[in-house]
mmCIF file of C-alpha atoms and ligand atoms in Angstrom:
data_model
loop_
_atom_site.group_PDB
_atom_site.id
_atom_site.type_symbol
_atom_site.label_atom_id
_atom_site.label_comp_id
_atom_site.label_asym_id
_atom_site.label_seq_id
_atom_site.Cartn_x
_atom_site.Cartn_y
_atom_site.Cartn_z
ATOM 1 C CA MET A 1283 95.553 171.063 62.747
ATOM 2 C CA ARG A 1284 94.339 168.362 60.318
ATOM 3 C CA ILE A 1285 94.808 164.611 60.126
ATOM 4 C CA THR A 1286 94.244 162.432 57.086
ATOM 5 C CA LEU A 1287 93.744 158.709 57.337
ATOM 6 C CA THR A 1288 92.690 155.763 55.227
ATOM 7 C CA ARG A 1289 88.883 155.758 55.230
ATOM 8 C CA PRO A 1290 87.775 153.855 58.352
ATOM 9 C CA ASP A 1291 85.170 151.091 58.624
ATOM 10 C CA ASP A 1292 82.622 150.565 61.381
ATOM 11 C CA TRP A 1293 82.721 146.941 62.547
ATOM 12 C CA HIS A 1294 79.529 147.186 64.649
ATOM 13 C CA LEU A 1295 76.558 149.316 63.662
ATOM 14 C CA HIS A 1296 72.772 149.413 64.159
ATOM 15 C CA LEU A 1297 71.018 150.895 61.144
ATOM 16 C CA ARG A 1298 67.397 149.899 61.890
ATOM 17 C CA ASP A 1299 65.038 149.812 58.904
ATOM 18 C CA GLY A 1300 62.593 151.919 56.903
ATOM 19 C CA ALA A 1301 62.453 155.675 57.438
ATOM 20 C CA ALA A 1302 64.689 155.483 60.538
ATOM 21 C CA MET A 1303 67.411 153.696 58.535
ATOM 22 C CA ARG A 1304 67.130 156.222 55.734
ATOM 23 C CA ALA A 1305 67.513 159.031 58.280
ATOM 24 C CA VAL A 1306 70.690 157.713 59.942
ATOM 25 C CA LEU A 1307 72.519 155.953 57.095
ATOM 26 C CA PRO A 1308 74.040 159.120 55.546
ATOM 27 C CA ASP A 1309 75.913 159.868 58.796
ATOM 28 C CA THR A 1310 77.733 156.544 58.540
ATOM 29 C CA ALA A 1311 78.145 156.524 54.749
ATOM 30 C CA ARG A 1312 79.848 159.935 54.801
ATOM 31 C CA ARG A 1313 82.566 158.711 57.156
ATOM 32 C CA PHE A 1314 82.996 154.986 56.770
ATOM 33 C CA GLY A 1315 83.715 152.830 53.735
ATOM 34 C CA ARG A 1316 81.943 149.794 55.148
ATOM 35 C CA ALA A 1317 79.978 148.789 58.203
ATOM 36 C CA ILE A 1318 79.057 145.492 59.806
ATOM 37 C CA VAL A 1319 75.291 145.843 60.107
ATOM 38 C CA MET A 1320 73.648 144.321 63.162
ATOM 39 C CA PRO A 1321 70.705 141.952 62.519
ATOM 40 C CA ASN A 1322 68.535 142.824 65.549
ATOM 41 C CA LEU A 1323 65.548 144.087 63.612
ATOM 42 C CA LYS A 1324 61.986 143.176 64.606
ATOM 43 C CA PRO A 1325 61.850 140.346 63.601
ATOM 44 C CA PRO A 1326 65.604 139.686 63.374
ATOM 45 C CA VAL A 1327 67.574 138.901 60.209
ATOM 46 C CA ARG A 1328 67.944 135.129 60.503
ATOM 47 C CA THR A 1329 68.483 133.916 56.954
ATOM 48 C CA VAL A 1330 70.698 134.771 54.014
ATOM 49 C CA ALA A 1331 67.577 135.656 52.024
ATOM 50 C CA GLU A 1332 66.490 138.153 54.704
ATOM 51 C CA ALA A 1333 70.020 139.604 54.829
ATOM 52 C CA ALA A 1334 69.995 140.044 51.024
ATOM 53 C CA ALA A 1335 66.683 141.922 51.138
ATOM 54 C CA TYR A 1336 67.837 144.119 54.049
ATOM 55 C CA ARG A 1337 71.083 144.866 52.218
ATOM 56 C CA ASP A 1338 69.129 145.961 49.131
ATOM 57 C CA ARG A 1339 67.065 148.364 51.255
ATOM 58 C CA ILE A 1340 70.232 149.825 52.777
ATOM 59 C CA LEU A 1341 72.068 150.223 49.481
ATOM 60 C CA ALA A 1342 69.024 151.928 47.953
ATOM 61 C CA ALA A 1343 69.295 154.559 50.702
ATOM 62 C CA VAL A 1344 72.990 155.399 50.263
ATOM 63 C CA PRO A 1345 73.204 159.046 49.195
ATOM 64 C CA GLU A 1346 74.307 159.736 45.638
ATOM 65 C CA GLY A 1347 78.070 159.998 45.211
ATOM 66 C CA LEU A 1348 79.015 157.961 48.290
ATOM 67 C CA ALA A 1349 80.546 154.505 47.987
ATOM 68 C CA PHE A 1350 79.329 152.600 51.039
ATOM 69 C CA GLU A 1351 79.291 148.861 51.497
ATOM 70 C CA ALA A 1352 76.952 147.116 53.934
ATOM 71 C CA LEU A 1353 78.532 143.991 55.415
ATOM 72 C CA MET A 1354 75.626 141.868 56.564
ATOM 73 C CA THR A 1355 75.234 139.577 59.565
ATOM 74 C CA LEU A 1356 72.822 136.838 60.572
ATOM 75 C CA TYR A 1357 71.150 136.632 63.964
ATOM 76 C CA LEU A 1358 72.078 133.385 65.709
ATOM 77 C CA THR A 1359 69.159 131.466 67.220
ATOM 78 C CA ASP A 1360 68.799 128.061 68.865
ATOM 79 C CA ASN A 1361 67.769 126.804 65.416
ATOM 80 C CA THR A 1362 70.346 128.309 63.057
ATOM 81 C CA SER A 1363 71.464 125.425 60.851
ATOM 82 C CA ALA A 1364 74.920 124.492 59.596
ATOM 83 C CA GLN A 1365 73.459 124.753 56.077
ATOM 84 C CA GLU A 1366 72.487 128.396 56.618
ATOM 85 C CA VAL A 1367 76.020 129.093 57.847
ATOM 86 C CA ALA A 1368 77.476 127.505 54.705
ATOM 87 C CA LYS A 1369 75.078 129.537 52.584
ATOM 88 C CA ALA A 1370 76.138 132.695 54.432
ATOM 89 C CA ARG A 1371 79.798 131.952 53.863
ATOM 90 C CA SER A 1372 79.340 131.479 50.127
ATOM 91 C CA SER A 1373 76.977 134.463 49.731
ATOM 92 C CA GLY A 1374 79.812 136.978 49.548
ATOM 93 C CA PHE A 1375 77.769 139.573 51.489
ATOM 94 C CA VAL A 1376 77.152 137.932 54.879
ATOM 95 C CA HIS A 1377 80.345 138.424 56.840
ATOM 96 C CA ALA A 1378 79.484 137.240 60.344
ATOM 97 C CA VAL A 1379 76.852 135.803 62.677
ATOM 98 C CA LYS A 1380 75.730 137.684 65.787
ATOM 99 C CA TYR A 1381 75.249 135.938 69.105
ATOM 100 C CA TYR A 1382 72.866 137.674 71.511
ATOM 101 C CA PRO A 1383 72.180 135.729 74.687
ATOM 102 C CA ALA A 1384 68.353 135.600 74.792
ATOM 103 C CA GLY A 1385 66.949 138.694 76.477
ATOM 104 C CA ALA A 1386 70.347 140.382 76.933
ATOM 105 C CA THR A 1387 69.418 143.597 75.150
ATOM 106 C CA THR A 1388 67.231 145.395 72.586
ATOM 107 C CA ASN A 1389 65.443 142.911 70.318
ATOM 108 C CA ALA A 1390 67.320 139.945 71.788
ATOM 109 C CA ASP A 1391 64.225 137.842 72.457
ATOM 110 C CA PHE A 1392 65.037 135.464 69.620
ATOM 111 C CA GLY A 1393 68.602 135.021 70.909
ATOM 112 C CA VAL A 1394 70.370 131.895 72.045
ATOM 113 C CA THR A 1395 68.805 130.390 75.205
ATOM 114 C CA ALA A 1396 71.727 128.035 75.912
ATOM 115 C CA VAL A 1397 74.927 128.062 73.914
ATOM 116 C CA GLU A 1398 74.883 124.269 73.441
ATOM 117 C CA LYS A 1399 71.792 124.715 71.257
ATOM 118 C CA ALA A 1400 73.893 126.731 68.816
ATOM 119 C CA TRP A 1401 76.812 124.292 68.693
ATOM 120 C CA PRO A 1402 75.964 122.878 65.235
ATOM 121 C CA ALA A 1403 75.956 126.391 63.738
ATOM 122 C CA ILE A 1404 79.069 127.410 65.647
ATOM 123 C CA ALA A 1405 80.896 124.254 64.546
ATOM 124 C CA ALA A 1406 80.078 125.165 60.941
ATOM 125 C CA MET A 1407 81.332 128.705 61.516
ATOM 126 C CA GLU A 1408 84.624 127.412 62.881
ATOM 127 C CA GLU A 1409 84.925 125.119 59.886
ATOM 128 C CA GLN A 1410 84.058 127.834 57.343
ATOM 129 C CA GLY A 1411 85.970 130.685 58.998
ATOM 130 C CA LEU A 1412 82.832 132.821 59.453
ATOM 131 C CA PRO A 1413 83.251 135.095 62.512
ATOM 132 C CA LEU A 1414 80.934 134.896 65.531
ATOM 133 C CA LEU A 1415 80.239 138.360 66.957
ATOM 134 C CA VAL A 1416 79.354 138.174 70.617
ATOM 135 C CA HIS A 1417 77.241 140.377 72.854
ATOM 136 C CA GLY A 1418 79.137 139.235 75.922
ATOM 137 C CA GLU A 1419 76.811 139.653 78.886
ATOM 138 C CA SER A 1420 75.439 137.077 81.265
ATOM 139 C CA THR A 1421 71.649 137.103 81.470
ATOM 140 C CA ASP A 1422 71.599 135.406 84.880
ATOM 141 C CA PRO A 1423 69.340 137.737 86.906
ATOM 142 C CA GLY A 1424 71.493 137.089 89.979
ATOM 143 C CA VAL A 1425 74.536 138.685 88.331
ATOM 144 C CA ASP A 1426 75.115 142.378 89.019
ATOM 145 C CA VAL A 1427 74.660 144.502 85.885
ATOM 146 C CA PHE A 1428 78.235 145.774 86.123
ATOM 147 C CA ASP A 1429 79.644 142.214 86.327
ATOM 148 C CA ARG A 1430 77.772 140.712 83.408
ATOM 149 C CA GLU A 1431 80.638 140.904 80.922
ATOM 150 C CA ALA A 1432 83.234 139.326 83.224
ATOM 151 C CA VAL A 1433 80.847 136.542 84.243
ATOM 152 C CA PHE A 1434 79.902 135.800 80.624
ATOM 153 C CA ILE A 1435 83.563 135.473 79.688
ATOM 154 C CA ASP A 1436 84.197 132.937 82.449
ATOM 155 C CA ARG A 1437 80.989 130.954 82.096
ATOM 156 C CA VAL A 1438 80.438 130.992 78.334
ATOM 157 C CA LEU A 1439 83.339 132.273 76.243
ATOM 158 C CA VAL A 1440 86.241 130.395 77.812
ATOM 159 C CA PRO A 1441 84.450 127.016 77.556
ATOM 160 C CA LEU A 1442 83.201 127.882 74.041
ATOM 161 C CA LEU A 1443 86.729 128.531 72.784
ATOM 162 C CA ASP A 1444 87.958 125.357 74.493
ATOM 163 C CA ARG A 1445 85.438 123.458 72.403
ATOM 164 C CA PHE A 1446 85.954 125.477 69.194
ATOM 165 C CA PRO A 1447 89.566 126.720 69.423
ATOM 166 C CA ARG A 1448 89.795 127.867 65.791
ATOM 167 C CA LEU A 1449 86.516 129.829 65.865
ATOM 168 C CA LYS A 1450 86.923 133.427 64.710
ATOM 169 C CA LEU A 1451 85.285 135.369 67.493
ATOM 170 C CA VAL A 1452 84.844 139.094 68.162
ATOM 171 C CA LEU A 1453 83.950 140.208 71.661
ATOM 172 C CA GLU A 1454 81.853 143.225 70.781
ATOM 173 C CA HIS A 1455 81.854 146.577 72.561
ATOM 174 C CA ILE A 1456 84.288 145.567 75.310
ATOM 175 C CA THR A 1457 83.622 147.530 78.485
ATOM 176 C CA THR A 1458 85.901 146.014 81.130
ATOM 177 C CA ARG A 1459 89.530 145.269 81.894
ATOM 178 C CA GLN A 1460 88.505 141.595 82.060
ATOM 179 C CA GLY A 1461 87.288 141.821 78.453
ATOM 180 C CA ILE A 1462 90.582 143.336 77.310
ATOM 181 C CA ASP A 1463 92.613 140.743 79.225
ATOM 182 C CA PHE A 1464 90.537 137.906 77.777
ATOM 183 C CA VAL A 1465 91.051 139.043 74.162
ATOM 184 C CA ARG A 1466 94.763 139.583 74.724
ATOM 185 C CA ALA A 1467 95.198 136.126 76.256
ATOM 186 C CA MET A 1468 93.586 134.340 73.302
ATOM 187 C CA PRO A 1469 95.232 133.555 69.963
ATOM 188 C CA ALA A 1470 94.818 135.722 66.849
ATOM 189 C CA ASN A 1471 91.394 134.262 65.969
ATOM 190 C CA VAL A 1472 89.892 136.240 68.875
ATOM 191 C CA ALA A 1473 89.484 140.016 68.602
ATOM 192 C CA GLY A 1474 87.450 142.817 70.171
ATOM 193 C CA THR A 1475 85.707 146.038 69.159
ATOM 194 C CA LEU A 1476 85.654 149.231 71.198
ATOM 195 C CA THR A 1477 83.060 151.998 71.020
ATOM 196 C CA ALA A 1478 83.878 155.699 71.186
ATOM 197 C CA HIS A 1479 81.474 156.218 74.080
ATOM 198 C CA HIS A 1480 83.142 153.556 76.226
ATOM 199 C CA LEU A 1481 86.517 155.171 75.454
ATOM 200 C CA LEU A 1482 85.278 158.649 76.387
ATOM 201 C CA TYR A 1483 82.942 158.117 79.344
ATOM 202 C CA ASN A 1484 82.708 156.229 82.594
ATOM 203 C CA ARG A 1485 79.491 155.391 84.442
ATOM 204 C CA ASN A 1486 79.387 158.731 86.256
ATOM 205 C CA ALA A 1487 78.145 160.204 82.955
ATOM 206 C CA MET A 1488 74.788 158.457 83.455
ATOM 207 C CA PHE A 1489 74.170 160.257 86.753
ATOM 208 C CA LYS A 1490 75.678 163.722 86.318
ATOM 209 C CA GLY A 1491 73.205 166.099 87.966
ATOM 210 C CA GLY A 1492 70.328 163.645 87.415
ATOM 211 C CA ILE A 1493 69.521 160.522 85.387
ATOM 212 C CA ARG A 1494 70.860 160.850 81.840
ATOM 213 C CA PRO A 1495 69.176 158.390 79.483
ATOM 214 C CA HIS A 1496 71.303 159.340 76.497
ATOM 215 C CA TYR A 1497 74.339 157.800 78.196
ATOM 216 C CA TYR A 1498 72.582 154.489 78.760
ATOM 217 C CA CYS A 1499 73.612 151.568 76.565
ATOM 218 C CA LEU A 1500 74.343 147.885 76.956
ATOM 219 C CA PRO A 1501 76.810 146.793 78.061
ATOM 220 C CA VAL A 1502 76.431 149.722 80.448
ATOM 221 C CA LEU A 1503 79.285 152.210 80.990
ATOM 222 C CA LYS A 1504 81.723 151.017 83.656
ATOM 223 C CA ARG A 1505 83.986 152.642 86.232
ATOM 224 C CA GLU A 1506 86.965 154.833 85.298
ATOM 225 C CA SER A 1507 89.641 152.145 85.750
ATOM 226 C CA HIS A 1508 87.898 150.068 83.066
ATOM 227 C CA ARG A 1509 87.665 153.033 80.694
ATOM 228 C CA GLN A 1510 91.401 153.513 81.081
ATOM 229 C CA ALA A 1511 92.061 149.849 80.260
ATOM 230 C CA LEU A 1512 89.965 150.186 77.080
ATOM 231 C CA LEU A 1513 91.729 153.347 75.968
ATOM 232 C CA GLU A 1514 95.111 151.794 76.626
ATOM 233 C CA ALA A 1515 94.147 148.780 74.450
ATOM 234 C CA ALA A 1516 92.743 150.978 71.663
ATOM 235 C CA VAL A 1517 95.963 152.981 71.310
ATOM 236 C CA SER A 1518 98.303 150.008 71.797
ATOM 237 C CA VAL A 1519 98.446 149.167 68.052
ATOM 238 C CA ASP A 1520 97.411 145.626 68.899
ATOM 239 C CA ALA A 1521 95.746 144.123 65.795
ATOM 240 C CA LYS A 1522 93.172 142.399 68.026
ATOM 241 C CA PHE A 1523 91.358 145.660 68.764
ATOM 242 C CA PHE A 1524 89.410 147.702 66.238
ATOM 243 C CA LEU A 1525 86.664 150.270 65.784
ATOM 244 C CA GLY A 1526 82.989 149.380 66.231
ATOM 245 C CA THR A 1527 80.784 152.349 67.087
ATOM 246 C CA ASP A 1528 77.733 150.370 68.238
ATOM 247 C CA SER A 1529 75.836 153.483 67.213
ATOM 248 C CA ALA A 1530 72.319 152.459 68.259
ATOM 249 C CA PRO A 1531 69.605 155.020 67.460
ATOM 250 C CA HIS A 1532 66.317 155.116 69.351
ATOM 251 C CA ALA A 1533 63.599 157.746 69.074
ATOM 252 C CA GLN A 1534 63.840 160.469 71.707
ATOM 253 C CA SER A 1535 60.458 159.331 73.112
ATOM 254 C CA ALA A 1536 61.810 155.787 73.609
ATOM 255 C CA LYS A 1537 64.881 157.063 75.503
ATOM 256 C CA GLU A 1538 63.260 159.783 77.636
ATOM 257 C CA CYS A 1539 60.627 157.779 79.515
ATOM 258 C CA ALA A 1540 60.123 155.608 82.594
ATOM 259 C CA CYS A 1541 61.862 152.595 81.013
ATOM 260 C CA GLY A 1542 64.220 153.982 78.379
ATOM 261 C CA CYS A 1543 65.825 151.868 75.654
ATOM 262 C CA ALA A 1544 69.543 151.036 75.699
ATOM 263 C CA GLY A 1545 71.614 152.568 72.925
ATOM 264 C CA ILE A 1546 73.683 155.667 72.179
ATOM 265 C CA TYR A 1547 73.665 157.366 68.786
ATOM 266 C CA THR A 1548 77.197 158.306 67.684
ATOM 267 C CA ALA A 1549 77.188 157.880 63.890
ATOM 268 C CA HIS A 1550 76.877 161.670 63.379
ATOM 269 C CA ALA A 1551 80.439 161.922 64.763
ATOM 270 C CA GLY A 1552 81.446 158.312 64.185
ATOM 271 C CA ILE A 1553 85.158 158.937 63.586
ATOM 272 C CA GLU A 1554 85.458 162.374 65.203
ATOM 273 C CA LEU A 1555 84.718 161.007 68.701
ATOM 274 C CA TYR A 1556 87.475 158.407 68.337
ATOM 275 C CA ALA A 1557 89.889 161.174 67.295
ATOM 276 C CA GLU A 1558 88.979 162.953 70.528
ATOM 277 C CA ALA A 1559 89.650 159.804 72.578
ATOM 278 C CA PHE A 1560 92.965 159.077 70.841
ATOM 279 C CA GLU A 1561 94.051 162.701 71.200
ATOM 280 C CA SER A 1562 93.353 162.528 74.942
ATOM 281 C CA ALA A 1563 95.891 159.691 75.097
ATOM 282 C CA GLY A 1564 98.406 161.551 72.918
ATOM 283 C CA ALA A 1565 97.977 158.832 70.293
ATOM 284 C CA LEU A 1566 96.426 160.446 67.201
ATOM 285 C CA ASP A 1567 99.138 158.832 65.088
ATOM 286 C CA ARG A 1568 97.736 155.424 66.074
ATOM 287 C CA LEU A 1569 94.121 156.108 65.142
ATOM 288 C CA GLU A 1570 94.499 154.883 61.552
ATOM 289 C CA ALA A 1571 95.644 151.375 62.488
ATOM 290 C CA PHE A 1572 92.712 150.993 64.908
ATOM 291 C CA ALA A 1573 90.083 152.570 62.672
ATOM 292 C CA SER A 1574 91.164 151.480 59.194
ATOM 293 C CA PHE A 1575 93.583 148.515 59.256
ATOM 294 C CA HIS A 1576 92.921 146.008 62.045
ATOM 295 C CA GLY A 1577 89.266 145.386 61.153
ATOM 296 C CA PRO A 1578 89.686 144.495 57.475
ATOM 297 C CA ASP A 1579 92.783 142.472 58.331
ATOM 298 C CA PHE A 1580 90.792 140.363 60.827
ATOM 299 C CA TYR A 1581 87.848 139.882 58.433
ATOM 300 C CA GLY A 1582 90.170 139.027 55.519
ATOM 301 C CA LEU A 1583 88.976 142.014 53.475
ATOM 302 C CA PRO A 1584 91.096 144.599 51.641
ATOM 303 C CA ARG A 1585 91.819 147.874 53.401
ATOM 304 C CA ASN A 1586 90.053 150.922 51.964
ATOM 305 C CA THR A 1587 91.988 152.955 49.423
ATOM 306 C CA THR A 1588 90.274 156.340 49.767
ATOM 307 C CA ARG A 1589 90.975 158.722 52.644
ATOM 308 C CA VAL A 1590 89.190 161.047 55.070
ATOM 309 C CA THR A 1591 90.460 164.248 56.655
ATOM 310 C CA LEU A 1592 89.588 165.535 60.112
ATOM 311 C CA VAL A 1593 90.081 169.137 61.192
ATOM 312 C CA ARG A 1594 90.707 170.206 64.800
ATOM 313 C CA GLU A 1595 87.786 172.600 64.998
ATOM 314 C CA ASP A 1596 84.857 172.697 67.434
ATOM 315 C CA TRP A 1597 81.341 172.059 66.189
ATOM 316 C CA THR A 1598 78.130 171.402 68.088
ATOM 317 C CA PRO A 1599 75.606 168.718 67.123
ATOM 318 C CA PRO A 1600 71.975 169.932 67.246
ATOM 319 C CA ASP A 1601 69.663 169.078 70.159
ATOM 320 C CA ALA A 1602 67.942 166.485 67.990
ATOM 321 C CA LEU A 1603 68.147 165.006 64.482
ATOM 322 C CA ASP A 1604 65.406 163.788 62.173
ATOM 323 C CA PHE A 1605 64.682 160.074 62.723
ATOM 324 C CA GLY A 1606 61.973 159.613 60.080
ATOM 325 C CA ASP A 1607 58.186 159.280 60.537
ATOM 326 C CA GLY A 1608 58.056 162.471 62.607
ATOM 327 C CA GLN A 1609 60.436 161.049 65.231
ATOM 328 C CA ARG A 1610 63.459 162.834 66.716
ATOM 329 C CA LEU A 1611 66.838 161.364 67.626
ATOM 330 C CA VAL A 1612 69.125 162.838 70.280
ATOM 331 C CA PRO A 1613 72.767 162.344 69.279
ATOM 332 C CA LEU A 1614 75.642 162.027 71.729
ATOM 333 C CA ARG A 1615 76.969 165.502 72.681
ATOM 334 C CA ALA A 1616 73.756 167.219 71.564
ATOM 335 C CA GLY A 1617 74.283 170.923 72.189
ATOM 336 C CA GLU A 1618 77.882 170.373 73.349
ATOM 337 C CA ALA A 1619 81.104 170.875 71.436
ATOM 338 C CA ILE A 1620 83.005 168.109 69.649
ATOM 339 C CA PRO A 1621 86.626 169.139 68.987
ATOM 340 C CA TRP A 1622 87.123 167.307 65.661
ATOM 341 C CA ARG A 1623 85.183 167.905 62.477
ATOM 342 C CA LEU A 1624 85.035 165.942 59.248
ATOM 343 C CA ALA A 1625 86.454 167.959 56.321
ATOM 344 C CA HIS A 1626 84.270 168.022 53.207
HETATM 345 O O1 DOR B 2835 72.849 149.674 73.908
HETATM 346 C C1 DOR B 2835 72.578 148.825 73.075
HETATM 347 N N1 DOR B 2835 71.736 149.069 72.050
HETATM 348 N N2 DOR B 2835 73.104 147.615 73.190
HETATM 349 C C2 DOR B 2835 72.757 146.593 72.401
HETATM 350 O O2 DOR B 2835 73.288 145.535 72.553
HETATM 351 C C3 DOR B 2835 71.683 146.765 71.394
HETATM 352 C C4 DOR B 2835 71.584 148.160 70.980
HETATM 353 C C5 DOR B 2835 70.343 148.455 70.193
HETATM 354 O O3 DOR B 2835 70.045 147.718 69.254
HETATM 355 O O4 DOR B 2835 69.696 149.451 70.494
HETATM 356 ZN ZN1 ZN B 2836 75.237 146.718 69.266
#
């Protein structure tokens, strides 16, 4: 069996920088036409000038013969100015601003300490129609790790959208039924991305036979009833939901240790894993809308015109991939079969 679809885009991707970026970029560029590139480098990408330089480094690493576009983002801080937002909007290559609550996740130390501090930038974004991409997790240490998304929605997102009702907002990597319900209840300026790993796995995966660091990401995997709510939303052909892998590579040594980093690498099978999830719901015919139409429609960009073909044929990713500078990267499903393969 084969399926052909309009080339998909990845609306949430971590590419890192330097040799690591050069090692992982081909996986994405082979599958996706465009990707929204996360700004959480060390130090983060906070200005249009920094985004331009990072974009140049990425484009220089795109393998010959592939047409890949890097859609850049800025990292929102307490000090992001309305002027920088206006500059981003007119740049033509910065397509969104990323909101990490300070300390919420990897390289989030420069993030927003209190949302009020970012109001001037957010007001400018609402005005200019530049989307705010949200890592939606409460950083209140008293909140249980599995409740952080739901609490953030109630405490931060609902009031934020009351204040800025026309703000284009994407709740990134939704992991709970509450996240799905929130996006559905809001008007068309609010959307959400879904990762393949949250569609395929529940939190048991992290503990199967022992502690499994390669299933650890943030927001953390949730219980099965949440996974089912996400899958149901993904296949529902609701334009508010679209593909964002959140592929987040870390060196094997940084994952397999006493305090392992959050992040799951999926770009090596970035569309294939979604095909597996959609097939499990008997909804392969709805993959194209989710993967290739809803994202560009929300961002006001044209849909891709080239196509990709997937073949229903098992293949097995290697135990580890090259991650540059002598480092190794363990991909999701290392040493285990994936039922869909990209046709060349
Ligand atoms: O698991 C994650 N990894 N979640 C994030 O929010 C950040 C990401 C990363 O950059 O590694
Ligand atoms: Zn991410």
